PDB file of C-alpha atoms in Angstrom:
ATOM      1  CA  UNK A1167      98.010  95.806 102.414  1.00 34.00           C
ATOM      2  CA  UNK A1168     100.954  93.794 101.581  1.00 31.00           C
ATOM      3  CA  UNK A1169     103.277  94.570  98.903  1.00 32.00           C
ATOM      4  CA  UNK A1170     106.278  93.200  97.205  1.00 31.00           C
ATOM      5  CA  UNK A1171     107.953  96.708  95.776  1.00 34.00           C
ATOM      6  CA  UNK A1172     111.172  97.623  94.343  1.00 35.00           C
ATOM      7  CA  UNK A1173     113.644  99.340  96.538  1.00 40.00           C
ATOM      8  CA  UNK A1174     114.247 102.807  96.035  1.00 41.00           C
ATOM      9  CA  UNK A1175     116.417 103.746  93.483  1.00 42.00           C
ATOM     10  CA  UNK A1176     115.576 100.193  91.508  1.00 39.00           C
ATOM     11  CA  UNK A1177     113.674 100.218  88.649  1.00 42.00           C
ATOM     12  CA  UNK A1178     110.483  98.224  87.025  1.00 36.00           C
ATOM     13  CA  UNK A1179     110.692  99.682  83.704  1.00 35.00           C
ATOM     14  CA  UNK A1180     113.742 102.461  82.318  1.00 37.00           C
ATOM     15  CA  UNK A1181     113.359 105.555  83.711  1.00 42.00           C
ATOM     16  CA  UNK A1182     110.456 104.564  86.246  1.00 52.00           C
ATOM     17  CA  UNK A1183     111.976 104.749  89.782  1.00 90.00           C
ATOM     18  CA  UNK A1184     110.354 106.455  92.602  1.00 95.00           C
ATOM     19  CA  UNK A1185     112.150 109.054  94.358  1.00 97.00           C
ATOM     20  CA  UNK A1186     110.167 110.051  97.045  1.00 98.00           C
ATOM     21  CA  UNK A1187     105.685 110.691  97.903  1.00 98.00           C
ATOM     22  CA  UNK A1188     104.806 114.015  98.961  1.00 98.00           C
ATOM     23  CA  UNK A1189     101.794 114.553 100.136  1.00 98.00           C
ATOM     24  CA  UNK A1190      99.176 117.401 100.709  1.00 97.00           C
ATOM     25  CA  UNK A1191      97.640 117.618 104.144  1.00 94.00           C
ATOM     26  CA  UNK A1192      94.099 119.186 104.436  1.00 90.00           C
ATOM     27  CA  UNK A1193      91.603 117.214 103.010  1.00 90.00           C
ATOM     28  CA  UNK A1194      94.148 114.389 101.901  1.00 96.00           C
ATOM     29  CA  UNK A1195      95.359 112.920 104.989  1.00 96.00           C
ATOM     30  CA  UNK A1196      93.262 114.603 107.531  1.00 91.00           C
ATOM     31  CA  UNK A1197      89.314 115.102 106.739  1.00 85.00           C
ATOM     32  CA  UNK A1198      89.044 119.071 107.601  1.00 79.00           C
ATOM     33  CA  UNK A1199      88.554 121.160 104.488  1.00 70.00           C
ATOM     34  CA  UNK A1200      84.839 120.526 106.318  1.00 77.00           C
ATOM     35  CA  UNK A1201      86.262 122.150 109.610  1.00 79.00           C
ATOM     36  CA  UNK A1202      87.975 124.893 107.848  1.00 81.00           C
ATOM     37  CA  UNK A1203      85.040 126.197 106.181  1.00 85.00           C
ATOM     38  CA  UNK A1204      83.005 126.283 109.324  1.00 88.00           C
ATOM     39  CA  UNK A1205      85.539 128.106 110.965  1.00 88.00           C
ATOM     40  CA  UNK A1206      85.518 130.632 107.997  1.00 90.00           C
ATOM     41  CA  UNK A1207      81.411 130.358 108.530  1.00 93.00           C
ATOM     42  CA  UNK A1208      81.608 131.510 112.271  1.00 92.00           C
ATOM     43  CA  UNK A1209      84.142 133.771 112.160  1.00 94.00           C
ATOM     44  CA  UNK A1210      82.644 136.063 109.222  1.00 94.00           C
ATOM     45  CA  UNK A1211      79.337 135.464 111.293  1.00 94.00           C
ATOM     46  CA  UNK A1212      80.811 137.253 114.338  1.00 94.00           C
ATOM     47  CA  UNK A1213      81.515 140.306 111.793  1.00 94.00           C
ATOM     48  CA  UNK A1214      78.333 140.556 110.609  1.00 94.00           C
ATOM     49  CA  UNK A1215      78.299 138.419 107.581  1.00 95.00           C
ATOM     50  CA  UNK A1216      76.755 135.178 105.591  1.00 95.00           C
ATOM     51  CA  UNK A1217      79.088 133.419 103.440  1.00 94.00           C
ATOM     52  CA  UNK A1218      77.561 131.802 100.606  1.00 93.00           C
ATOM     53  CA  UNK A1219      78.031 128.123  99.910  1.00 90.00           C
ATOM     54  CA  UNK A1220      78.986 128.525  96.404  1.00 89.00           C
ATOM     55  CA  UNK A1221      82.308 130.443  98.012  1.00 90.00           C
ATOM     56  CA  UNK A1222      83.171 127.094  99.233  1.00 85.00           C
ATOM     57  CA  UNK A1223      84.875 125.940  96.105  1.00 78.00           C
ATOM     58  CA  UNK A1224      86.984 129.040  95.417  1.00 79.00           C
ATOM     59  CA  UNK A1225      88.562 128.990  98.924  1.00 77.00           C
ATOM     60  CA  UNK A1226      89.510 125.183  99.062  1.00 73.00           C
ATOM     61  CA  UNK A1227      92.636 124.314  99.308  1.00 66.00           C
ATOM     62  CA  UNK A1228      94.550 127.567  98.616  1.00 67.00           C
ATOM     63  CA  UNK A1229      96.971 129.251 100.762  1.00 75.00           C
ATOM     64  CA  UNK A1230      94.975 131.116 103.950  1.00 79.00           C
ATOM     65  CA  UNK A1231      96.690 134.800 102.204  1.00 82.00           C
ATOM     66  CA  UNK A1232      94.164 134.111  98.925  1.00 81.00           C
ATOM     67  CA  UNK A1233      90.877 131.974 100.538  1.00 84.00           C
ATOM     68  CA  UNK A1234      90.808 134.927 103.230  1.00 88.00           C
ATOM     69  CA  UNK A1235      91.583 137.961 100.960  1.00 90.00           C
ATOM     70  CA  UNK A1236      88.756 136.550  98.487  1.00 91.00           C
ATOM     71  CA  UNK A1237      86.103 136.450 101.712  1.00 94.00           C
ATOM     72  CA  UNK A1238      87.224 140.013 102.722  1.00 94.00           C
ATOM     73  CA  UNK A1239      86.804 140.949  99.359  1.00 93.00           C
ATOM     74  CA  UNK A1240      83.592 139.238  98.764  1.00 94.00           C
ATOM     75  CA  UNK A1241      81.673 140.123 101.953  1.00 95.00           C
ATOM     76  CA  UNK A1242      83.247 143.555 102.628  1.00 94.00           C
ATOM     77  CA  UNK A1243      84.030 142.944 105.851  1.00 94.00           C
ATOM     78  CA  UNK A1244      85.652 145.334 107.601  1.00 94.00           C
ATOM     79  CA  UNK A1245      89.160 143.256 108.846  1.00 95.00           C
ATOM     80  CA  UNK A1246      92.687 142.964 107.760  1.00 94.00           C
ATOM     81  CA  UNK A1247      94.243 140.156 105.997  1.00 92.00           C
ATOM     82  CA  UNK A1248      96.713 139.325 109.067  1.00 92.00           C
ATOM     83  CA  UNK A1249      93.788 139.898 111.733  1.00 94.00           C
ATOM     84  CA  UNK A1250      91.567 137.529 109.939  1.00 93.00           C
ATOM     85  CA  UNK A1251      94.235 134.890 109.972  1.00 89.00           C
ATOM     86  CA  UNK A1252      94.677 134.808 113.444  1.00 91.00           C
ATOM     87  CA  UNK A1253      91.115 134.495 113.842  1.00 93.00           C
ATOM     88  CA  UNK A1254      91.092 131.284 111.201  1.00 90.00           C
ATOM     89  CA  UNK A1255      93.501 129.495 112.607  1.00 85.00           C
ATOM     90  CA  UNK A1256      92.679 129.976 116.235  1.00 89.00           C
ATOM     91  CA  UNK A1257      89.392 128.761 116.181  1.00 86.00           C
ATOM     92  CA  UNK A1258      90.661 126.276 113.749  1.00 82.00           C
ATOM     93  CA  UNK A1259      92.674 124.762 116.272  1.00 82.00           C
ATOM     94  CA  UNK A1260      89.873 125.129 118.894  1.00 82.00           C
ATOM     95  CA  UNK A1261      87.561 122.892 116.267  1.00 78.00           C
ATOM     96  CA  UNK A1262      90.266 119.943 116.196  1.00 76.00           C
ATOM     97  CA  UNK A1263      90.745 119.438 119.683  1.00 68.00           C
ATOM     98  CA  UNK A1264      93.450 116.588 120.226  1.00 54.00           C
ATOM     99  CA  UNK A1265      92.459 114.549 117.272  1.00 63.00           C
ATOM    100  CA  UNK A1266      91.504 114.392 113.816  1.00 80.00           C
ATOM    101  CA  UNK A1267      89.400 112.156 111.789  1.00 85.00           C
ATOM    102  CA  UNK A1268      92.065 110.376 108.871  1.00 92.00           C
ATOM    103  CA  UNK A1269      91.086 110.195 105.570  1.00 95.00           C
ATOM    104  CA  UNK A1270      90.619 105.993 104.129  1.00 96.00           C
ATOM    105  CA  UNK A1271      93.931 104.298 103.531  1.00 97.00           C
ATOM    106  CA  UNK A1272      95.927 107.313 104.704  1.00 97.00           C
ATOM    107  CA  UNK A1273      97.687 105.522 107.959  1.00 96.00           C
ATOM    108  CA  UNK A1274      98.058 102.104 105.658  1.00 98.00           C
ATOM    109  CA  UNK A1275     100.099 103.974 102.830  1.00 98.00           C
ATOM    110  CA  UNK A1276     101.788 105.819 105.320  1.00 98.00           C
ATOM    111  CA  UNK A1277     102.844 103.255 106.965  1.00 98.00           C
ATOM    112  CA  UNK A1278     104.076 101.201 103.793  1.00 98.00           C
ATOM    113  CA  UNK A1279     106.119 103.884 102.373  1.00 98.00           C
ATOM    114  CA  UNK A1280     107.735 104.063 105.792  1.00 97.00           C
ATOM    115  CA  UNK A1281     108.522 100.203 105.605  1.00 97.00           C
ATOM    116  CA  UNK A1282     109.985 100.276 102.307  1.00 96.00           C
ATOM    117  CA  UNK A1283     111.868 103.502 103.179  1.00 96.00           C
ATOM    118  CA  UNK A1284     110.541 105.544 100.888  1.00 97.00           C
ATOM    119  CA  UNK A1285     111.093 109.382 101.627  1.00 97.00           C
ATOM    120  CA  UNK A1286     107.871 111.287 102.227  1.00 98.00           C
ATOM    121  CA  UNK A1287     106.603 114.971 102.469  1.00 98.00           C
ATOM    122  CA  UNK A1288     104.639 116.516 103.625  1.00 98.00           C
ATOM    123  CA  UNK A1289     103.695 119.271 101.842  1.00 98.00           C
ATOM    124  CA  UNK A1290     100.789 121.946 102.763  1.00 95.00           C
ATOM    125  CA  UNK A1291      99.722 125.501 102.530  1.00 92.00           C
ATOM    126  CA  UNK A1292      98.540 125.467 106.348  1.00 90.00           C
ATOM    127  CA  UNK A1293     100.473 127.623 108.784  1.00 89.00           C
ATOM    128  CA  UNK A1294     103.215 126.291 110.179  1.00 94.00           C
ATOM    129  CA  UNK A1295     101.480 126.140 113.815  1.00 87.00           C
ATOM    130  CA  UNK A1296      98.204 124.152 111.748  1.00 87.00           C
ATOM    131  CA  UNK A1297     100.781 121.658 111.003  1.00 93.00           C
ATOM    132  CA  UNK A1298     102.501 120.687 114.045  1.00 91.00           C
ATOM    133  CA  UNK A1299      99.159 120.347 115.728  1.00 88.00           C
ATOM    134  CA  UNK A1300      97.538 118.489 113.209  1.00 91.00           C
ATOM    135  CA  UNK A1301     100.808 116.237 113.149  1.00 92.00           C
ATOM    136  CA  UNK A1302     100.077 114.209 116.138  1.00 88.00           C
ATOM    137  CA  UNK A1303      97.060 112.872 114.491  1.00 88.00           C
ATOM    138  CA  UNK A1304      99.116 111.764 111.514  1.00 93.00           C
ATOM    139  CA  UNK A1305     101.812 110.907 113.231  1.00 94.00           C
ATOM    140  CA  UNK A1306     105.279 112.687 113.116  1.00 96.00           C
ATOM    141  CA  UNK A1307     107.364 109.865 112.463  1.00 96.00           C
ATOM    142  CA  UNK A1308     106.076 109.522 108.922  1.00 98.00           C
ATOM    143  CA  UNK A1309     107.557 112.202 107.172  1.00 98.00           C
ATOM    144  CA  UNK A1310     111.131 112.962 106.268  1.00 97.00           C
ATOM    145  CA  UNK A1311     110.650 116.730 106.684  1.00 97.00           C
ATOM    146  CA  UNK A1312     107.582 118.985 106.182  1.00 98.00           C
ATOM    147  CA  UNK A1313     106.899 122.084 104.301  1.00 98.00           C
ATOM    148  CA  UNK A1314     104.274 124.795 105.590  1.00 96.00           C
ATOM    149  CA  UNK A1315     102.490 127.513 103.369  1.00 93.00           C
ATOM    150  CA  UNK A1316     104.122 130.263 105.327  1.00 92.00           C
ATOM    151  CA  UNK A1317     107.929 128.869 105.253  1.00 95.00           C
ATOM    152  CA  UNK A1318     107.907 129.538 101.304  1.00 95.00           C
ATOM    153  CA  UNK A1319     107.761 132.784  98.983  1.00 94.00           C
ATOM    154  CA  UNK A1320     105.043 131.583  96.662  1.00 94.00           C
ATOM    155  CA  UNK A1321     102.630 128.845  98.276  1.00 93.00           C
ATOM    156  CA  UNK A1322      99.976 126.747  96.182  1.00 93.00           C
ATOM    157  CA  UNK A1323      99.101 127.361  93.644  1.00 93.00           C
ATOM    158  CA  UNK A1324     103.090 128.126  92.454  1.00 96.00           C
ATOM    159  CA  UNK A1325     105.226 125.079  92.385  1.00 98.00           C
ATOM    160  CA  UNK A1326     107.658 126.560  95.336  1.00 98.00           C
ATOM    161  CA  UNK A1327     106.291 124.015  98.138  1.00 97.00           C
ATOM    162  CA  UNK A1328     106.748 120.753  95.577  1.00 98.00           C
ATOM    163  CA  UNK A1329     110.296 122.041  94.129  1.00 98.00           C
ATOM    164  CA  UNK A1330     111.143 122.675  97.745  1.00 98.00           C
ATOM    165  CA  UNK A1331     110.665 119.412  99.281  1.00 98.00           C
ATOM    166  CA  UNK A1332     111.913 117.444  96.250  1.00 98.00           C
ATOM    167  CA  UNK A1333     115.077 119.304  96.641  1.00 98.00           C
ATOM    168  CA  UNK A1334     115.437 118.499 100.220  1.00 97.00           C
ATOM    169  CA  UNK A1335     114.980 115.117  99.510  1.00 97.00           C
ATOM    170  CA  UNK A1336     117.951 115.159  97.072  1.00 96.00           C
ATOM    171  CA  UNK A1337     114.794 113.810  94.457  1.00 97.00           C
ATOM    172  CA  UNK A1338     113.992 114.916  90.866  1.00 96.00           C
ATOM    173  CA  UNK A1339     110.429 116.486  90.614  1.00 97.00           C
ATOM    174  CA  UNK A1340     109.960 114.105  87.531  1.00 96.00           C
ATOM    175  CA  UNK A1341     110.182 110.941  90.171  1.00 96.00           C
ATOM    176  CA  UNK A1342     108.611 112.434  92.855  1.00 97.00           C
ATOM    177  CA  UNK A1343     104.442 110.748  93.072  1.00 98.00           C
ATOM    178  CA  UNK A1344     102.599 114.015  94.178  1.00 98.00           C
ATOM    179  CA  UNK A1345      99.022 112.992  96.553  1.00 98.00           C
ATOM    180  CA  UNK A1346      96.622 116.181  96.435  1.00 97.00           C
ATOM    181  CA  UNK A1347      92.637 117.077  97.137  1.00 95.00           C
ATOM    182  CA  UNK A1348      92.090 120.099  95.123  1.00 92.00           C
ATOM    183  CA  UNK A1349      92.586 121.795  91.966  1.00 92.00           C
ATOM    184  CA  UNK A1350      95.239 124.680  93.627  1.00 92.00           C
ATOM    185  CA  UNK A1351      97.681 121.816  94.775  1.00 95.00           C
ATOM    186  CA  UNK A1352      97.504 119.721  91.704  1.00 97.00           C
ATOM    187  CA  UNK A1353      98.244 123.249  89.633  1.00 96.00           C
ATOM    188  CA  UNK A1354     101.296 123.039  91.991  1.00 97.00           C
ATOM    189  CA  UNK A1355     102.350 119.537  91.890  1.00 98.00           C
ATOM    190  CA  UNK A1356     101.829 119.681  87.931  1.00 98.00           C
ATOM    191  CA  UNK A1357     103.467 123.078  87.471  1.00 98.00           C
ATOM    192  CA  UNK A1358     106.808 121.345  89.780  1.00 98.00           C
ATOM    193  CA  UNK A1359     106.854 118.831  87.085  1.00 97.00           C
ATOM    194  CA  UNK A1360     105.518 116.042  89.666  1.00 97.00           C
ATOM    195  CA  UNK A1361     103.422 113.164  89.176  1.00 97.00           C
ATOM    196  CA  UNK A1362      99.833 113.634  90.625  1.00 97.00           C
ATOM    197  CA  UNK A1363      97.126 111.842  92.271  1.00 98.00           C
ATOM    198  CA  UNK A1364      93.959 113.748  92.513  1.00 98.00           C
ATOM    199  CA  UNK A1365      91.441 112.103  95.494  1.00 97.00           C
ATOM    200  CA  UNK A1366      88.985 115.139  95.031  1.00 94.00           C
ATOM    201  CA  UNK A1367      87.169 116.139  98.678  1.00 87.00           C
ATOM    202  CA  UNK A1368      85.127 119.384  97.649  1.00 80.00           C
ATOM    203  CA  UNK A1369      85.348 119.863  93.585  1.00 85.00           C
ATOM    204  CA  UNK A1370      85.622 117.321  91.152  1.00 91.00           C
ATOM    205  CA  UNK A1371      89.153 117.101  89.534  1.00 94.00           C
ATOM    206  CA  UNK A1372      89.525 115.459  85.879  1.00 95.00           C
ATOM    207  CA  UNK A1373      91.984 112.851  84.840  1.00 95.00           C
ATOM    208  CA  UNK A1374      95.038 114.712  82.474  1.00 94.00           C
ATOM    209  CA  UNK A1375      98.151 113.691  81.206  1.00 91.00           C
ATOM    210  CA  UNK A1376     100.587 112.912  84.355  1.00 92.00           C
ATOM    211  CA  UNK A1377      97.445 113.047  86.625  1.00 97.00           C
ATOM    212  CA  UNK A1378      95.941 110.051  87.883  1.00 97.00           C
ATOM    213  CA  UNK A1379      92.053 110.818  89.210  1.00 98.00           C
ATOM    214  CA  UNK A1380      91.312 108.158  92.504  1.00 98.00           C
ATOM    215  CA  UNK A1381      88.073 108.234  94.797  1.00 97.00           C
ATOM    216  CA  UNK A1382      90.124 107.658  97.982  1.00 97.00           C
ATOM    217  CA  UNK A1383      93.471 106.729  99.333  1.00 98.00           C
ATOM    218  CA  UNK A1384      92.284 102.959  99.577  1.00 97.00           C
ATOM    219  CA  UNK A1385      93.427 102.974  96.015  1.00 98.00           C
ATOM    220  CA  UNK A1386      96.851 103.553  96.469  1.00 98.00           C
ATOM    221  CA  UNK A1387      99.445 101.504  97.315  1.00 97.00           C
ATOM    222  CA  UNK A1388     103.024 101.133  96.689  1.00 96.00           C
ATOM    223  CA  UNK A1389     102.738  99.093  93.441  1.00 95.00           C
ATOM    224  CA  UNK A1390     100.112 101.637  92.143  1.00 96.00           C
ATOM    225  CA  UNK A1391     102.694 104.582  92.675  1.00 96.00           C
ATOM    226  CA  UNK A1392     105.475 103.016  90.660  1.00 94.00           C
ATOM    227  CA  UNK A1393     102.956 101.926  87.974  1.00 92.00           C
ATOM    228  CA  UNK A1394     102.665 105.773  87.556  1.00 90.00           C
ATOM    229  CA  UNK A1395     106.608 106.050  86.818  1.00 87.00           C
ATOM    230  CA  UNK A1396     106.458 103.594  84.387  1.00 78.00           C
ATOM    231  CA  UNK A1397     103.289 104.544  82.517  1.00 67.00           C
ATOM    232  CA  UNK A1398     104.130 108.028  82.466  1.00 61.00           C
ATOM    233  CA  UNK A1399     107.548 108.250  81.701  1.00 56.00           C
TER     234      UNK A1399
END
């Protein structure tokens, strides 16, 4: 996709330029909410326990600390917080293997934000470890920085990962375009004072005010993320 686009720092209407894009990882950029999930399925399995579907949707997209204490808490299992975590995320990084499946339009907008310069995050409650394996599907050389769940106080759903990256950016959380999956990382993006848009993957998310509601990344484009500065502003 081709785009004529301001250059950062210029503005299409007052008060509408575009600091930076940070981004949300799991179930954004990389299709694996799906591969988390069965990981939590064979895991609790192995400990003597079903996991009901419906759980599916409370443990999306949160930080590892809350989806895992709600299972332990739900199934009675008899584990500790920090040994279940090691469990999730090594078989989650037995699941992926060497590469991951990209969401649509993901590499395209990545790569136009990188041609127009356009400092990006990215921003997820994964581990640390998650992220700089899942990187090499994404590709490294897209971000600015990155922020992991378990490099800040207060993950999703508390602003701390958004207000965090903006300020290593040197951008204002009022100019920065947040892209999220799930209701815990809009409630973070929102509560930074960010701009969202929602491309739901397991629960539907409605449209609100400074919240833009797409079906998939194929939908966004440079032009699209500036029309939210202007529109919203």
């Amino acid at each position: 996709m081709t785009s004529t686009v301001p250059a950062l720092g210029t503005r299409t209407a007052e008060g509408s330029a575009l600091q930076a894009v940070l981004l949300d990882m799991d179930g954004t950029l990389v299709d694996t909410e799906g591969f988390w999930w069965d990981v939590e399925v064979e895991v609790f399995k192995a400990l003597g326990h079903t996991l009901d579907e419906s759980w599916r949707h409370v443990v999306v997209g949160g930080p590892m600390t809350r989806s895992a204490g709600f299972l332990i808490e739900a199934t009675g299992a008899d584990i500790t917080l920090a040994e279940l975590s090691v469990l999730l995320n090594d078989g989650f990084e037995a699941l992926i293997g060497q590469s991951l499946p990209l969401m649509p339009g993901a590499t395209r907008l990545l790569a136009e934000l990188a041609a127009h310069e356009i400092p990006t995050a990215l921003v997820s409650a994964s581990h640390r470890r998650i992220i700089d394996r899942v990187l090499g599907s994404i590709g490294p050389h897209f971000f600015t920085l990155t922020v992991a769940g378990d490099e800040v106080e207060r993950t999703k759903p508390f602003p701390d990962p958004y207000l965090l990256a903006a300020s290593r950016l040197g951008a204002q959380p009022g100019r920065c375009a947040v892209i999220e999956d799930t209701a815990t990382g809009v409630a973070a993006a929102e509560a930074a004072g960010c701009h969202v848009v929602a491309v739901p993957s397991v629960a539907p998310i409605e449209p609100a005010w400074r919240r833009t509601v797409v079906t998939s990344l194929e939908e966004v484009d440079l032009p699209f993320l500036h029309g939210l500065m202007t529109e919203m502003n």
